[in-house]
Coordinates of N, CA and C in Angstrom, one line a residue:
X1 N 42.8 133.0 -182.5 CA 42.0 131.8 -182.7 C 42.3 131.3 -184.1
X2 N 42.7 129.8 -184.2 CA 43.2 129.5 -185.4 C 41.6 128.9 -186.5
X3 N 41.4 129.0 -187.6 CA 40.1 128.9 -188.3 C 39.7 127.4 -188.4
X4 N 38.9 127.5 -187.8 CA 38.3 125.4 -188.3 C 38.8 124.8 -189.8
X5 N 38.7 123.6 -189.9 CA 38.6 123.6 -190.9 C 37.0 122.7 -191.8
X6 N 36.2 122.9 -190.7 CA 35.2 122.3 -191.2 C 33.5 123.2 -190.4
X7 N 32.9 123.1 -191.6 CA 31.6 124.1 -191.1 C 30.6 123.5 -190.0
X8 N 30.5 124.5 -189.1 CA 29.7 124.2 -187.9 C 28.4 124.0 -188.0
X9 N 27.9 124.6 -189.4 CA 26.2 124.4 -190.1 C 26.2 122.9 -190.8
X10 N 26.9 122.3 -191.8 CA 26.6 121.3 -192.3 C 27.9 120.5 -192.4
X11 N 29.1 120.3 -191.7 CA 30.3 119.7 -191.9 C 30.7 119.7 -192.7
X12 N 30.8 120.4 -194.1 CA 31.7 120.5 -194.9 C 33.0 121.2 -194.7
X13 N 33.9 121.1 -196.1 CA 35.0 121.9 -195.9 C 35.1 123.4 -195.8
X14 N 36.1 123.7 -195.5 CA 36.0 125.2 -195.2 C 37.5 125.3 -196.1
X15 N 37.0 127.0 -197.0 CA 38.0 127.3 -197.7 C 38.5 128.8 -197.4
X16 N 39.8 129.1 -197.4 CA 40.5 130.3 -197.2 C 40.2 131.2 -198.0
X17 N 39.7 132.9 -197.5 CA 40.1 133.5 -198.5 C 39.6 135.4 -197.9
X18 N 39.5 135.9 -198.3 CA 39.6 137.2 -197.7 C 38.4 138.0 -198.1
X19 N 37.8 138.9 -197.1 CA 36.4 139.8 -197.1 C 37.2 141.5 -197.8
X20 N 36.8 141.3 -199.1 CA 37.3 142.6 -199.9 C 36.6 144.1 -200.2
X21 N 36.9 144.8 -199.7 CA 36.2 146.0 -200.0 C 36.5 146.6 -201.8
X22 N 35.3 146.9 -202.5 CA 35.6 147.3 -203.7 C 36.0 149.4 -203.5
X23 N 37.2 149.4 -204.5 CA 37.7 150.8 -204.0 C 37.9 151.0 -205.6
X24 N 37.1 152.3 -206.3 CA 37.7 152.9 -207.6 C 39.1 152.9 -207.8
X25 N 39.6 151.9 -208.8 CA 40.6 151.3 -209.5 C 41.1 149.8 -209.0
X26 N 40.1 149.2 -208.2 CA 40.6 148.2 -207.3 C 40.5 147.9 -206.2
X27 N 40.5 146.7 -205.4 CA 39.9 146.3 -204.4 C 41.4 146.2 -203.2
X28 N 40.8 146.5 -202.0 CA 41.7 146.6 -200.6 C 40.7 145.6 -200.0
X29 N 41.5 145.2 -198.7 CA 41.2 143.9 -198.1 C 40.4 145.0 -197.1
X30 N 39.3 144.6 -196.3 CA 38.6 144.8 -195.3 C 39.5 144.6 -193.9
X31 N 39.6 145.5 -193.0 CA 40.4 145.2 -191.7 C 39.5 145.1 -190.5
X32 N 39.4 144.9 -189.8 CA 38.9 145.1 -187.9 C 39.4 146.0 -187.1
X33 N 38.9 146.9 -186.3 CA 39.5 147.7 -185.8 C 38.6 147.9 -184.3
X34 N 38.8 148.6 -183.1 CA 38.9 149.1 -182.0 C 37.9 150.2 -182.5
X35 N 38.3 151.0 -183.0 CA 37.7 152.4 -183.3 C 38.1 152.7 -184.3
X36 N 37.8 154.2 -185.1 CA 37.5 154.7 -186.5 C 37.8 156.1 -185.3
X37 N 39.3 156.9 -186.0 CA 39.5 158.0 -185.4 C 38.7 159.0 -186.3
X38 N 38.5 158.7 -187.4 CA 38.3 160.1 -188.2 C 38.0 159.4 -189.5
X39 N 37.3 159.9 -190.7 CA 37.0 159.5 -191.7 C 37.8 159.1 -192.4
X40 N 39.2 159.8 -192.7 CA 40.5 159.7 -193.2 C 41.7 159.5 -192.1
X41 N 41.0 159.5 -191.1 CA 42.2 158.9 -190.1 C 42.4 157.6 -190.1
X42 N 43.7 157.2 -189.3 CA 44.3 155.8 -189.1 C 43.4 155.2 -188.2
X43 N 42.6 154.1 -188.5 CA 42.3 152.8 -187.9 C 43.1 152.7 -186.4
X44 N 42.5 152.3 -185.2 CA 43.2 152.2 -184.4 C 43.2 150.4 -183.7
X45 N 44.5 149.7 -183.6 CA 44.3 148.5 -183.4 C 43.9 147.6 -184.4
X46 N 44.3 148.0 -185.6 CA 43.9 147.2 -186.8 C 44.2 145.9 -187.2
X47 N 43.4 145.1 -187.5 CA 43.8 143.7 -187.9 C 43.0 143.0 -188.5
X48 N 44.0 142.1 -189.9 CA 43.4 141.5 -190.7 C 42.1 140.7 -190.3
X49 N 41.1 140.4 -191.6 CA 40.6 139.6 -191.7 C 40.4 138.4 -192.4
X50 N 40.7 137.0 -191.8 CA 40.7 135.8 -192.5 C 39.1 135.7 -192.6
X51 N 38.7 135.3 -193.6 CA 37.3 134.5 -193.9 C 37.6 133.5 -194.4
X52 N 36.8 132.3 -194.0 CA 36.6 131.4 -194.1 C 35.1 130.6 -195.0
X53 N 35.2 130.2 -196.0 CA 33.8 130.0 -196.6 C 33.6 128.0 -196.7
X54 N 32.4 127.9 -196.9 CA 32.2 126.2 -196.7 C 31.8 126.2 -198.4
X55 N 32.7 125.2 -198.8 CA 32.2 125.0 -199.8 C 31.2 124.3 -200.7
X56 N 30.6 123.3 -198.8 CA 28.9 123.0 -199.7 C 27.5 124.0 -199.4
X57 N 28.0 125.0 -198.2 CA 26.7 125.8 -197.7 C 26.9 126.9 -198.5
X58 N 28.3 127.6 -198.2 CA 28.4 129.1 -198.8 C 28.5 129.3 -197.1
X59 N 28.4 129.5 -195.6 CA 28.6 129.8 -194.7 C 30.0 130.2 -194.7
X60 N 29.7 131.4 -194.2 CA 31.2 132.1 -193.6 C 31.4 132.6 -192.2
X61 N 32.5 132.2 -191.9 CA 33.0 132.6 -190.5 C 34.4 133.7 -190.7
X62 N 34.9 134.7 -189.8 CA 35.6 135.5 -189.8 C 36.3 135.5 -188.9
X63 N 37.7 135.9 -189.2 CA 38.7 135.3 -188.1 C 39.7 137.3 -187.9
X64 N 39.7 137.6 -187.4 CA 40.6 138.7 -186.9 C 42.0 138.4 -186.6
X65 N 43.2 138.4 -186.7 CA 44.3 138.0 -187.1 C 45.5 139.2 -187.0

């Protein structure tokens, strides 16, 4: 599904950008997955996430990719 470019709550624009996990020494991007094999195991069916923010509400939408 390709990302609107305008918010479904108030019509504004919508701006690109990514849902970050904070990780001691630095931040990794947040992924999507199917299942969680193990604590330290591989993600299974992994895939990015696009977020999407409006930049007169603050409303975000998330796009799997």
């Amino acid at each position: 599904m390709k990302p609107n470019n305008k918010c479904p709550k108030c019509g504004g624009e919508f701006e690109e950008g990514v849902t970050a996990d904070q990780m001691p020494g630095g931040a990794i991007k947040a992924r999507w997955a199917t299942k969680i094999r193990g604590f330290f195991l591989p993600l299974e069916n992994k895939k990015n996430i696009t977020s999407m923010r409006c930049k007169n509400c603050g409303y975000l939408e998330n796009y799997a990719n």
